């Protein structure tokens, strides 16, 4: 890292803070000593101008619409790679050799079963429980099952916990779906690939062999690639903050799932398809664009806008192409796709969206595809969590092994009452 300094003057104090440069992207001003030197905090609710860590995993250029995983563009990975290969890349830093990928695949495959007692946790939920509520609870419960892989200071145990999480998420997610539709749980099979195994556990039934179009398997695997990691987004930052206290890795991922569920974050894919269905037909699009622009209306175009991308989300580009492939493979069409295309066209030609640089994000088209494959909208964010588990565990490993990492403990701008004495109730 090259180093120059930034001078900040605060009253009669003037401090020089080092400016650090990464391999690419914005420099950072290292303010770790700023409070000690000035007695003042910096203030950045929402962290719009704050780098929380150093990372080598994912780089985003929001202005150019660039997304790299360990240097590889998301478009190339989506086109040529597989979700298991991207998982290996994020965890280990390099694309695997054929032999390394086979061994990694086999390792993950042999962790896909869950402890038989985990199934009893599902029985405690109502059948109409939201699958994200179930995922939160059951993944958190995993922290009670694996005491042999929670010494987070042991890299080998960290990797076992990481493999277990990546491998068991599809099984747990499929079980959540099966429980919601009253069908029996389907066990994973070791002769199927990761995504095919997940589809069979979700849609297969004991009464017949499960058949699925390879184009659908490929499309869902690509969707998992698009969701694998995304720098220091809210849920990843949640996992890092939870992990910074040394907490159980399974519990940290459960915290990430909880954060992802929000409609401003991973919950937007479910909200976006619900929005398209509420719009219903192209003639009603202007009404909803007007609502999105109305400051007094809390309505926002779901699947639009992004904290970092002020250009087209490169994942949305791949997602839109994948809609057409899945529709062709399944010989289906969905009028919601036409509504989405026309909504995008109108929004991108509207001054409000142009001025605020609001473009479709990863969540805008994903629901149309997932719905065509057969997933109910309540499962959309579950699929996002399934895929993002790879990024969460890779970021968690990077954080734990970073010698500079400390427990995350932000401060505040206090605007509450100054000290005052207690008043007995009879005198109030
Ligand atoms: C994900 O961080 C990540 O990387 C997340 C993610 C990942 O892979 O982990 O990419 C996944 O979460 C994608 C985002 C999914 N969420 C949505 O689609 C929900 C709708 N989008 C918004 O709520 C919003 O765009 C956010 C939350 C995504 C970003 O919000 P910011 O960065 O805090 O921006 P903001 O709310 O300050 O908006 C800036 C302006 C505001 O207007 P002003 O107050 O300046 O007048 O743009 C407006 C907003 O009102 N605006 C929108 C809008 N999004 C922002 N107006 C209408 N519709 C929208 N969708």
Short mmCIF file of C-alpha atoms and ligand atoms in Angstrom, two decimals:
data_model
loop_
_atom_site.label_atom_id
_atom_site.label_comp_id
_atom_site.label_asym_id
_atom_site.label_seq_id
_atom_site.Cartn_x
_atom_site.Cartn_y
_atom_site.Cartn_z
CA UNK A 1 0.00 0.00 0.00
CA UNK A 2 1.38 3.47 -0.89
CA UNK A 3 0.98 6.08 1.86
CA UNK A 4 0.45 9.84 1.86
CA UNK A 5 -1.41 11.84 4.49
CA UNK A 6 -4.68 13.81 4.92
CA UNK A 7 -4.55 16.85 7.19
CA UNK A 8 -7.65 17.51 9.26
CA UNK A 9 -7.92 20.62 11.38
CA UNK A 10 -10.31 20.58 14.33
CA UNK A 11 -10.37 23.80 16.34
CA UNK A 12 -6.81 24.39 17.49
CA UNK A 13 -5.85 20.79 16.69
CA UNK A 14 -4.48 19.68 13.35
CA UNK A 15 -3.86 16.00 12.72
CA UNK A 16 -2.37 14.16 9.78
CA UNK A 17 -3.94 10.80 8.99
CA UNK A 18 -2.32 8.34 6.59
CA UNK A 19 -3.98 7.86 3.18
CA UNK A 20 -3.86 4.20 2.16
CA UNK A 21 -4.27 2.99 -1.42
CA UNK A 22 -5.57 -0.43 -2.44
CA UNK A 23 -4.80 -2.26 -5.68
CA UNK A 24 -7.79 -0.54 -7.33
CA UNK A 25 -10.62 1.72 -6.18
CA UNK A 26 -10.89 4.68 -3.80
CA UNK A 27 -8.12 5.47 -1.31
CA UNK A 28 -8.97 5.42 2.40
CA UNK A 29 -8.04 7.86 5.15
CA UNK A 30 -6.84 5.80 8.10
CA UNK A 31 -8.59 7.47 11.06
CA UNK A 32 -7.92 4.76 13.64
CA UNK A 33 -5.99 7.29 15.80
CA UNK A 34 -8.31 10.23 15.07
CA UNK A 35 -10.31 10.11 18.35
CA UNK A 36 -7.14 9.71 20.40
CA UNK A 37 -5.57 12.69 18.64
CA UNK A 38 -8.61 15.02 18.55
CA UNK A 39 -11.18 13.82 21.12
CA UNK A 40 -13.76 13.85 18.31
CA UNK A 41 -15.46 11.00 16.44
CA UNK A 42 -16.13 10.89 12.71
CA UNK A 43 -19.84 10.58 11.91
CA UNK A 44 -21.21 8.37 9.12
CA UNK A 45 -24.60 6.73 9.83
CA UNK A 46 -25.25 4.12 7.13
CA UNK A 47 -21.50 4.06 6.43
CA UNK A 48 -21.93 5.90 3.11
CA UNK A 49 -18.28 7.04 3.20
CA UNK A 50 -16.71 4.45 5.47
CA UNK A 51 -14.48 1.46 4.67
CA UNK A 52 -14.94 -1.02 7.52
CA UNK A 53 -12.10 -3.37 6.62
CA UNK A 54 -9.45 -4.39 4.12
CA UNK A 55 -10.53 -7.21 1.81
CA UNK A 56 -9.23 -9.16 -1.18
CA UNK A 57 -12.47 -10.92 -2.06
CA UNK A 58 -14.75 -8.67 -4.11
CA UNK A 59 -14.32 -5.34 -5.85
CA UNK A 60 -17.23 -3.17 -7.02
CA UNK A 61 -16.95 -0.04 -9.18
CA UNK A 62 -20.42 1.43 -8.74
CA UNK A 63 -19.97 4.15 -11.36
CA UNK A 64 -18.79 1.74 -14.04
CA UNK A 65 -21.05 -1.16 -13.01
CA UNK A 66 -18.07 -3.48 -12.44
CA UNK A 67 -18.11 -6.49 -10.07
CA UNK A 68 -15.00 -8.67 -9.65
CA UNK A 69 -14.56 -11.76 -7.46
CA UNK A 70 -10.84 -12.22 -6.73
CA UNK A 71 -10.31 -10.16 -9.91
CA UNK A 72 -12.62 -12.14 -12.21
CA UNK A 73 -15.57 -10.19 -13.75
CA UNK A 74 -18.99 -11.46 -12.70
CA UNK A 75 -20.07 -11.73 -16.35
CA UNK A 76 -17.22 -14.14 -17.14
CA UNK A 77 -17.84 -16.20 -14.01
CA UNK A 78 -21.58 -16.36 -14.77
CA UNK A 79 -20.82 -17.43 -18.35
CA UNK A 80 -18.02 -19.96 -17.78
CA UNK A 81 -17.87 -20.98 -14.11
CA UNK A 82 -20.05 -22.91 -11.65
CA UNK A 83 -21.29 -21.98 -8.18
CA UNK A 84 -19.00 -24.57 -6.57
CA UNK A 85 -16.01 -23.21 -8.51
CA UNK A 86 -16.87 -19.63 -7.46
CA UNK A 87 -17.21 -20.84 -3.87
CA UNK A 88 -13.71 -22.34 -4.08
CA UNK A 89 -12.39 -19.12 -5.67
CA UNK A 90 -13.86 -16.90 -2.93
CA UNK A 91 -12.65 -19.16 -0.13
CA UNK A 92 -9.16 -19.89 -1.49
CA UNK A 93 -8.28 -16.92 -3.72
CA UNK A 94 -7.58 -18.78 -6.97
CA UNK A 95 -9.61 -20.78 -9.49
CA UNK A 96 -9.19 -24.49 -8.71
CA UNK A 97 -7.50 -27.07 -10.90
CA UNK A 98 -9.82 -29.83 -12.11
CA UNK A 99 -8.54 -32.08 -9.33
CA UNK A 100 -8.94 -29.36 -6.66
CA UNK A 101 -12.50 -28.70 -7.82
CA UNK A 102 -13.38 -32.39 -7.74
CA UNK A 103 -12.02 -32.70 -4.20
CA UNK A 104 -13.83 -29.53 -3.06
CA UNK A 105 -17.08 -30.73 -4.66
CA UNK A 106 -16.75 -34.10 -2.91
CA UNK A 107 -16.04 -32.43 0.43
CA UNK A 108 -19.12 -30.20 0.16
CA UNK A 109 -21.27 -33.11 -1.05
CA UNK A 110 -20.36 -35.17 2.00
CA UNK A 111 -21.52 -32.47 4.37
CA UNK A 112 -25.00 -31.99 2.81
CA UNK A 113 -26.86 -34.18 5.32
CA UNK A 114 -28.06 -32.54 8.55
CA UNK A 115 -28.26 -34.11 12.00
CA UNK A 116 -31.51 -36.06 12.13
CA UNK A 117 -32.58 -34.15 15.26
CA UNK A 118 -32.43 -30.88 13.32
CA UNK A 119 -35.61 -31.97 11.54
CA UNK A 120 -37.52 -31.70 14.81
CA UNK A 121 -36.94 -27.93 14.91
CA UNK A 122 -39.24 -27.55 11.88
CA UNK A 123 -42.14 -29.12 13.78
CA UNK A 124 -42.19 -26.14 16.13
CA UNK A 125 -43.11 -23.72 13.33
CA UNK A 126 -46.59 -23.11 11.93
CA UNK A 127 -46.87 -24.49 8.40
CA UNK A 128 -47.39 -20.93 7.13
CA UNK A 129 -44.24 -19.60 8.82
CA UNK A 130 -42.13 -17.51 6.43
CA UNK A 131 -39.22 -19.72 5.25
CA UNK A 132 -36.77 -16.94 6.19
CA UNK A 133 -38.03 -17.14 9.78
CA UNK A 134 -37.43 -20.90 9.67
CA UNK A 135 -33.97 -20.42 8.11
CA UNK A 136 -32.99 -17.93 10.82
CA UNK A 137 -34.04 -20.34 13.54
CA UNK A 138 -32.67 -23.58 12.13
CA UNK A 139 -29.28 -22.17 11.05
CA UNK A 140 -28.95 -20.61 14.50
CA UNK A 141 -29.75 -24.03 15.96
CA UNK A 142 -26.82 -25.53 14.01
CA UNK A 143 -24.57 -23.72 16.50
CA UNK A 144 -25.70 -26.30 19.07
CA UNK A 145 -24.61 -29.27 16.97
CA UNK A 146 -20.97 -28.84 16.03
CA UNK A 147 -18.72 -28.25 19.02
CA UNK A 148 -15.87 -29.91 17.10
CA UNK A 149 -15.55 -27.08 14.60
CA UNK A 150 -16.07 -23.85 16.49
CA UNK A 151 -12.56 -23.07 17.69
CA UNK A 152 -12.39 -20.09 15.37
CA UNK A 153 -8.68 -19.69 15.95
CA UNK A 154 -8.01 -23.05 14.32
CA UNK A 155 -7.97 -22.55 10.50
CA UNK A 156 -8.83 -26.23 9.97
CA UNK A 157 -11.92 -25.97 12.19
CA UNK A 158 -12.89 -22.70 10.47
CA UNK A 159 -12.76 -24.43 7.10
CA UNK A 160 -14.84 -27.40 8.33
CA UNK A 161 -17.48 -25.00 9.70
CA UNK A 162 -17.39 -23.14 6.36
CA UNK A 163 -17.84 -26.34 4.35
CA UNK A 164 -20.68 -27.47 6.65
CA UNK A 165 -22.51 -24.15 6.22
CA UNK A 166 -22.15 -24.09 2.41
CA UNK A 167 -23.20 -27.74 2.17
CA UNK A 168 -26.14 -27.69 4.58
CA UNK A 169 -27.86 -24.49 3.48
CA UNK A 170 -29.52 -26.15 0.45
CA UNK A 171 -30.72 -29.04 2.62
CA UNK A 172 -32.10 -26.70 5.31
CA UNK A 173 -33.66 -24.39 2.68
CA UNK A 174 -35.33 -27.29 0.86
CA UNK A 175 -36.63 -28.65 4.18
CA UNK A 176 -38.16 -25.22 4.93
CA UNK A 177 -40.01 -25.37 1.62
CA UNK A 178 -41.11 -28.98 2.12
CA UNK A 179 -42.42 -28.15 5.60
CA UNK A 180 -44.45 -25.22 4.20
CA UNK A 181 -46.17 -27.45 1.62
CA UNK A 182 -46.66 -30.45 3.91
CA UNK A 183 -44.48 -32.79 1.88
CA UNK A 184 -41.84 -35.15 3.36
CA UNK A 185 -38.24 -34.00 3.55
CA UNK A 186 -36.10 -35.34 0.68
CA UNK A 187 -32.56 -36.41 1.61
CA UNK A 188 -29.58 -35.15 -0.42
CA UNK A 189 -27.91 -37.53 -2.88
CA UNK A 190 -24.15 -37.76 -3.33
CA UNK A 191 -24.39 -38.51 -7.04
CA UNK A 192 -25.92 -35.12 -7.89
CA UNK A 193 -24.25 -31.74 -8.30
CA UNK A 194 -24.85 -29.01 -5.73
CA UNK A 195 -27.68 -27.16 -7.49
CA UNK A 196 -29.32 -30.26 -8.99
CA UNK A 197 -29.29 -31.82 -5.49
CA UNK A 198 -31.01 -28.72 -4.12
CA UNK A 199 -33.70 -28.74 -6.81
CA UNK A 200 -34.40 -32.43 -6.17
CA UNK A 201 -34.63 -31.90 -2.39
CA UNK A 202 -37.04 -29.01 -3.05
CA UNK A 203 -39.29 -30.30 -5.80
CA UNK A 204 -38.69 -34.08 -5.74
CA UNK A 205 -41.20 -36.41 -4.05
CA UNK A 206 -40.75 -40.02 -2.88
CA UNK A 207 -43.50 -41.11 -5.25
CA UNK A 208 -41.43 -40.69 -8.43
CA UNK A 209 -37.98 -40.02 -9.86
CA UNK A 210 -37.20 -36.29 -10.05
CA UNK A 211 -36.59 -35.01 -13.59
CA UNK A 212 -35.32 -31.51 -14.32
CA UNK A 213 -34.20 -29.74 -17.50
CA UNK A 214 -30.40 -29.24 -17.34
CA UNK A 215 -30.99 -25.69 -18.63
CA UNK A 216 -32.93 -24.96 -15.42
CA UNK A 217 -30.14 -26.41 -13.26
CA UNK A 218 -27.62 -24.26 -15.15
CA UNK A 219 -29.80 -21.15 -14.79
CA UNK A 220 -30.23 -21.59 -11.02
CA UNK A 221 -26.52 -22.33 -10.61
CA UNK A 222 -25.80 -19.07 -12.45
CA UNK A 223 -28.26 -17.20 -10.19
CA UNK A 224 -26.35 -18.58 -7.19
CA UNK A 225 -23.10 -17.25 -8.73
CA UNK A 226 -24.69 -13.79 -9.10
CA UNK A 227 -25.61 -13.77 -5.40
CA UNK A 228 -22.42 -15.30 -3.96
CA UNK A 229 -20.71 -12.21 -2.55
CA UNK A 230 -20.96 -8.44 -2.79
CA UNK A 231 -18.28 -6.61 -0.76
CA UNK A 232 -19.35 -5.14 2.60
CA UNK A 233 -23.15 -5.11 2.13
CA UNK A 234 -25.42 -4.95 5.17
CA UNK A 235 -25.70 -8.70 5.82
CA UNK A 236 -21.99 -9.33 5.24
CA UNK A 237 -21.16 -6.48 7.61
CA UNK A 238 -23.55 -8.09 10.13
CA UNK A 239 -21.68 -11.39 9.85
CA UNK A 240 -18.34 -9.62 10.25
CA UNK A 241 -19.54 -7.64 13.28
CA UNK A 242 -21.02 -10.73 14.95
CA UNK A 243 -17.86 -12.70 14.14
CA UNK A 244 -15.60 -9.96 15.52
CA UNK A 245 -16.63 -10.94 19.06
CA UNK A 246 -15.49 -14.52 18.42
CA UNK A 247 -19.07 -15.79 18.23
CA UNK A 248 -19.99 -19.25 16.96
CA UNK A 249 -19.78 -19.21 13.11
CA UNK A 250 -23.22 -20.80 12.68
CA UNK A 251 -24.76 -18.12 14.90
CA UNK A 252 -22.95 -15.42 12.88
CA UNK A 253 -24.48 -16.71 9.64
CA UNK A 254 -27.92 -16.76 11.31
CA UNK A 255 -27.37 -13.05 12.07
CA UNK A 256 -26.54 -12.45 8.40
CA UNK A 257 -29.74 -14.24 7.36
CA UNK A 258 -31.77 -12.00 9.66
CA UNK A 259 -30.26 -8.86 8.12
CA UNK A 260 -30.62 -10.09 4.53
CA UNK A 261 -34.38 -10.64 5.08
CA UNK A 262 -35.10 -6.91 5.10
CA UNK A 263 -36.91 -5.55 1.99
CA UNK A 264 -34.21 -2.90 1.54
CA UNK A 265 -31.69 -5.72 1.13
CA UNK A 266 -32.20 -9.35 0.13
CA UNK A 267 -35.94 -9.20 0.77
CA UNK A 268 -36.24 -6.97 -2.30
CA UNK A 269 -36.47 -9.92 -4.71
CA UNK A 270 -39.69 -11.08 -3.06
CA UNK A 271 -40.93 -7.47 -2.84
CA UNK A 272 -40.04 -6.78 -6.49
CA UNK A 273 -42.15 -9.63 -7.88
CA UNK A 274 -45.00 -8.72 -5.53
CA UNK A 275 -44.72 -5.16 -6.87
CA UNK A 276 -44.80 -6.34 -10.50
CA UNK A 277 -47.88 -8.45 -9.71
CA UNK A 278 -49.55 -5.47 -8.00
CA UNK A 279 -48.84 -3.30 -11.07
CA UNK A 280 -50.30 -6.17 -13.10
CA UNK A 281 -50.23 -4.63 -16.54
CA UNK A 282 -48.15 -2.05 -18.46
CA UNK A 283 -50.91 0.58 -18.44
CA UNK A 284 -50.53 0.92 -14.68
CA UNK A 285 -46.75 1.53 -14.75
CA UNK A 286 -46.96 5.38 -14.90
CA UNK A 287 -49.03 5.38 -11.68
CA UNK A 288 -46.33 3.44 -9.83
CA UNK A 289 -43.47 5.49 -11.24
CA UNK A 290 -45.28 8.60 -10.02
CA UNK A 291 -45.66 7.03 -6.57
CA UNK A 292 -41.95 6.13 -6.48
CA UNK A 293 -41.10 9.77 -7.19
CA UNK A 294 -43.57 11.15 -4.63
CA UNK A 295 -41.69 12.22 -1.49
CA UNK A 296 -44.88 11.82 0.55
CA UNK A 297 -45.38 8.25 -0.62
CA UNK A 298 -43.15 5.63 1.08
CA UNK A 299 -43.45 3.43 -2.03
CA UNK A 300 -40.17 2.67 -3.79
CA UNK A 301 -39.56 0.69 -6.97
CA UNK A 302 -38.37 -2.59 -5.51
CA UNK A 303 -35.36 -4.04 -7.32
CA UNK A 304 -34.27 -0.51 -8.27
CA UNK A 305 -31.47 1.61 -6.87
CA UNK A 306 -28.33 0.66 -5.01
CA UNK A 307 -25.99 2.18 -2.43
CA UNK A 308 -22.96 1.45 -4.60
CA UNK A 309 -24.12 0.97 -8.20
CA UNK A 310 -24.89 4.31 -9.85
CA UNK A 311 -24.95 2.41 -13.13
CA UNK A 312 -26.60 -0.79 -14.29
CA UNK A 313 -25.97 -3.64 -11.80
CA UNK A 314 -23.96 -6.10 -13.91
CA UNK A 315 -25.81 -8.92 -12.21
CA UNK A 316 -29.14 -7.57 -13.47
CA UNK A 317 -27.79 -7.74 -17.03
CA UNK A 318 -27.03 -11.46 -16.66
CA UNK A 319 -30.32 -12.01 -14.84
CA UNK A 320 -32.37 -10.49 -17.68
CA UNK A 321 -30.60 -12.74 -20.21
CA UNK A 322 -31.28 -15.74 -17.97
CA UNK A 323 -35.02 -14.97 -17.93
CA UNK A 324 -35.14 -15.53 -21.68
CA UNK A 325 -33.16 -18.80 -21.40
CA UNK A 326 -35.41 -20.22 -18.68
CA UNK A 327 -38.58 -19.18 -20.51
CA UNK A 328 -37.29 -20.91 -23.65
CA UNK A 329 -36.27 -24.06 -21.76
CA UNK A 330 -39.58 -24.30 -19.91
CA UNK A 331 -41.66 -23.10 -22.86
CA UNK A 332 -43.32 -20.58 -20.56
CA UNK A 333 -43.92 -16.90 -20.55
CA UNK A 334 -44.86 -14.60 -17.70
CA UNK A 335 -46.56 -11.26 -18.36
CA UNK A 336 -44.67 -9.97 -15.32
CA UNK A 337 -41.49 -10.08 -17.43
CA UNK A 338 -43.06 -7.75 -19.96
CA UNK A 339 -44.20 -5.48 -17.14
CA UNK A 340 -40.63 -5.52 -15.75
CA UNK A 341 -39.09 -4.72 -19.14
CA UNK A 342 -41.49 -1.82 -19.74
CA UNK A 343 -41.11 -0.57 -16.16
CA UNK A 344 -37.31 -0.56 -16.60
CA UNK A 345 -37.59 1.27 -19.92
CA UNK A 346 -39.88 3.96 -18.52
CA UNK A 347 -37.86 4.44 -15.34
CA UNK A 348 -34.53 4.67 -17.16
CA UNK A 349 -36.00 7.43 -19.35
CA UNK A 350 -37.44 9.37 -16.44
CA UNK A 351 -35.47 12.39 -15.14
CA UNK A 352 -36.00 11.41 -11.48
CA UNK A 353 -34.31 8.04 -11.95
CA UNK A 354 -31.67 9.47 -14.28
CA UNK A 355 -30.76 12.27 -11.86
CA UNK A 356 -30.63 9.93 -8.84
CA UNK A 357 -28.80 7.27 -10.91
CA UNK A 358 -31.34 4.57 -10.07
CA UNK A 359 -30.97 1.41 -12.14
CA UNK A 360 -32.30 -2.15 -11.83
CA UNK A 361 -30.32 -4.18 -9.29
CA UNK A 362 -29.82 -7.90 -8.83
CA UNK A 363 -33.31 -8.27 -7.33
CA UNK A 364 -35.32 -6.76 -10.17
CA UNK A 365 -35.48 -9.76 -12.52
CA UNK A 366 -34.57 -12.67 -10.25
CA UNK A 367 -38.12 -13.18 -9.02
CA UNK A 368 -39.47 -13.68 -12.55
CA UNK A 369 -37.00 -16.53 -13.11
CA UNK A 370 -37.46 -18.15 -9.70
CA UNK A 371 -41.23 -18.02 -10.13
CA UNK A 372 -40.95 -19.66 -13.57
CA UNK A 373 -38.82 -22.46 -12.05
CA UNK A 374 -41.57 -23.05 -9.48
CA UNK A 375 -40.42 -21.30 -6.29
CA UNK A 376 -43.04 -19.37 -4.30
CA UNK A 377 -42.09 -15.71 -3.66
CA UNK A 378 -41.51 -16.48 0.02
CA UNK A 379 -38.57 -18.69 -1.01
CA UNK A 380 -36.78 -16.01 -3.07
CA UNK A 381 -34.77 -14.51 -0.21
CA UNK A 382 -34.04 -18.02 1.08
CA UNK A 383 -32.29 -18.69 -2.24
CA UNK A 384 -30.40 -15.42 -1.90
CA UNK A 385 -29.26 -16.50 1.60
CA UNK A 386 -28.30 -19.96 0.30
CA UNK A 387 -25.98 -18.41 -2.28
CA UNK A 388 -24.69 -15.56 -0.09
CA UNK A 389 -23.60 -18.08 2.55
CA UNK A 390 -20.51 -18.60 0.36
CA UNK A 391 -19.66 -14.90 0.58
CA UNK A 392 -20.51 -14.68 4.26
CA UNK A 393 -18.20 -17.56 5.25
CA UNK A 394 -15.41 -16.30 2.95
CA UNK A 395 -15.65 -12.79 4.47
CA UNK A 396 -15.89 -14.28 7.99
CA UNK A 397 -12.72 -16.33 7.40
CA UNK A 398 -10.93 -13.27 6.01
CA UNK A 399 -11.98 -11.19 9.03
CA UNK A 400 -10.94 -13.79 11.64
CA UNK A 401 -7.54 -14.32 9.99
CA UNK A 402 -6.87 -10.57 9.59
CA UNK A 403 -4.19 -9.63 12.18
CA UNK A 404 -5.63 -6.08 12.27
CA UNK A 405 -9.13 -7.24 13.17
CA UNK A 406 -10.59 -6.15 16.53
CA UNK A 407 -14.07 -6.41 18.00
CA UNK A 408 -16.30 -3.96 16.12
CA UNK A 409 -17.47 -1.26 18.52
CA UNK A 410 -18.65 2.01 16.90
CA UNK A 411 -19.28 5.17 18.97
CA UNK A 412 -22.08 7.77 18.59
CA UNK A 413 -23.12 11.42 18.50
CA UNK A 414 -25.03 11.68 21.79
CA UNK A 415 -27.98 14.11 21.78
CA UNK A 416 -29.83 12.81 24.84
CA UNK A 417 -30.23 14.53 28.25
CA UNK A 418 -27.16 15.63 30.20
CA UNK A 419 -26.75 14.17 33.73
CA UNK A 420 -29.70 14.84 36.06
CA UNK A 421 -30.81 13.53 39.49
CA UNK A 422 -33.46 10.90 40.11
CA UNK A 423 -36.91 12.30 41.09
CA UNK A 424 -39.03 10.12 43.44
CA UNK A 425 -42.41 9.22 41.95
CA UNK A 426 -44.33 11.24 44.54
CA UNK A 427 -42.53 14.38 43.37
CA UNK A 428 -43.07 13.93 39.60
C1 LIG B 1 -29.35 -5.61 -2.38
O1 LIG B 1 -25.30 -3.45 -0.61
C2 LIG B 1 -25.40 -4.39 -1.44
O2 LIG B 1 -24.45 -4.75 -2.11
C3 LIG B 1 -26.74 -5.07 -1.47
C4 LIG B 1 -26.91 -6.15 -2.55
C5 LIG B 1 -26.05 -7.33 -2.30
O3 LIG B 1 -25.75 -8.07 -3.26
O4 LIG B 1 -25.73 -7.60 -1.10
O5 LIG B 1 -26.60 -5.61 -3.82
C6 LIG B 1 -28.35 -6.69 -2.58
O6 LIG B 1 -29.73 -5.34 -1.28
C7 LIG B 1 -29.82 -4.82 -3.58
C8 LIG B 1 -30.79 -3.65 -3.19
C9 LIG B 1 -32.18 -4.27 -3.02
N1 LIG B 1 -33.12 -3.28 -2.48
C10 LIG B 1 -34.09 -2.74 -3.23
O7 LIG B 1 -34.23 -2.95 -4.43
C11 LIG B 1 -35.07 -1.86 -2.45
C12 LIG B 1 -35.33 -0.56 -3.22
N2 LIG B 1 -34.08 0.24 -3.24
C13 LIG B 1 -33.91 1.21 -2.23
O8 LIG B 1 -34.56 1.09 -1.04
C14 LIG B 1 -32.52 1.85 -2.21
O9 LIG B 1 -32.16 2.10 -3.50
C15 LIG B 1 -31.39 1.08 -1.53
C16 LIG B 1 -31.76 0.68 -0.15
C17 LIG B 1 -31.05 -0.12 -2.32
C18 LIG B 1 -30.19 2.00 -1.47
O10 LIG B 1 -30.53 3.04 -0.66
P1 LIG B 1 -29.46 4.21 -0.31
O11 LIG B 1 -28.15 3.96 -0.93
O12 LIG B 1 -29.49 4.45 1.16
O13 LIG B 1 -30.04 5.42 -1.11
P2 LIG B 1 -31.16 6.36 -0.57
O14 LIG B 1 -32.24 5.56 0.10
O15 LIG B 1 -30.52 7.45 0.18
O16 LIG B 1 -31.75 6.87 -1.97
C19 LIG B 1 -31.14 7.96 -2.63
C20 LIG B 1 -32.29 8.70 -3.27
C21 LIG B 1 -33.43 9.01 -2.28
O17 LIG B 1 -34.07 10.19 -2.72
P3 LIG B 1 -33.69 11.59 -1.95
O18 LIG B 1 -33.92 11.36 -0.48
O19 LIG B 1 -32.23 11.82 -2.29
O20 LIG B 1 -34.60 12.61 -2.59
O21 LIG B 1 -32.90 7.85 -4.28
C22 LIG B 1 -34.25 7.57 -3.92
C23 LIG B 1 -34.39 7.86 -2.44
O22 LIG B 1 -35.74 8.23 -2.14
N3 LIG B 1 -34.44 6.14 -4.18
C24 LIG B 1 -35.51 5.61 -4.75
C25 LIG B 1 -35.25 4.24 -4.84
N4 LIG B 1 -34.05 3.98 -4.31
C26 LIG B 1 -33.55 5.16 -3.91
N5 LIG B 1 -36.66 6.16 -5.21
C27 LIG B 1 -37.56 5.30 -5.75
N6 LIG B 1 -37.37 3.96 -5.87
C28 LIG B 1 -36.23 3.40 -5.42
N7 LIG B 1 -36.04 2.09 -5.53
#
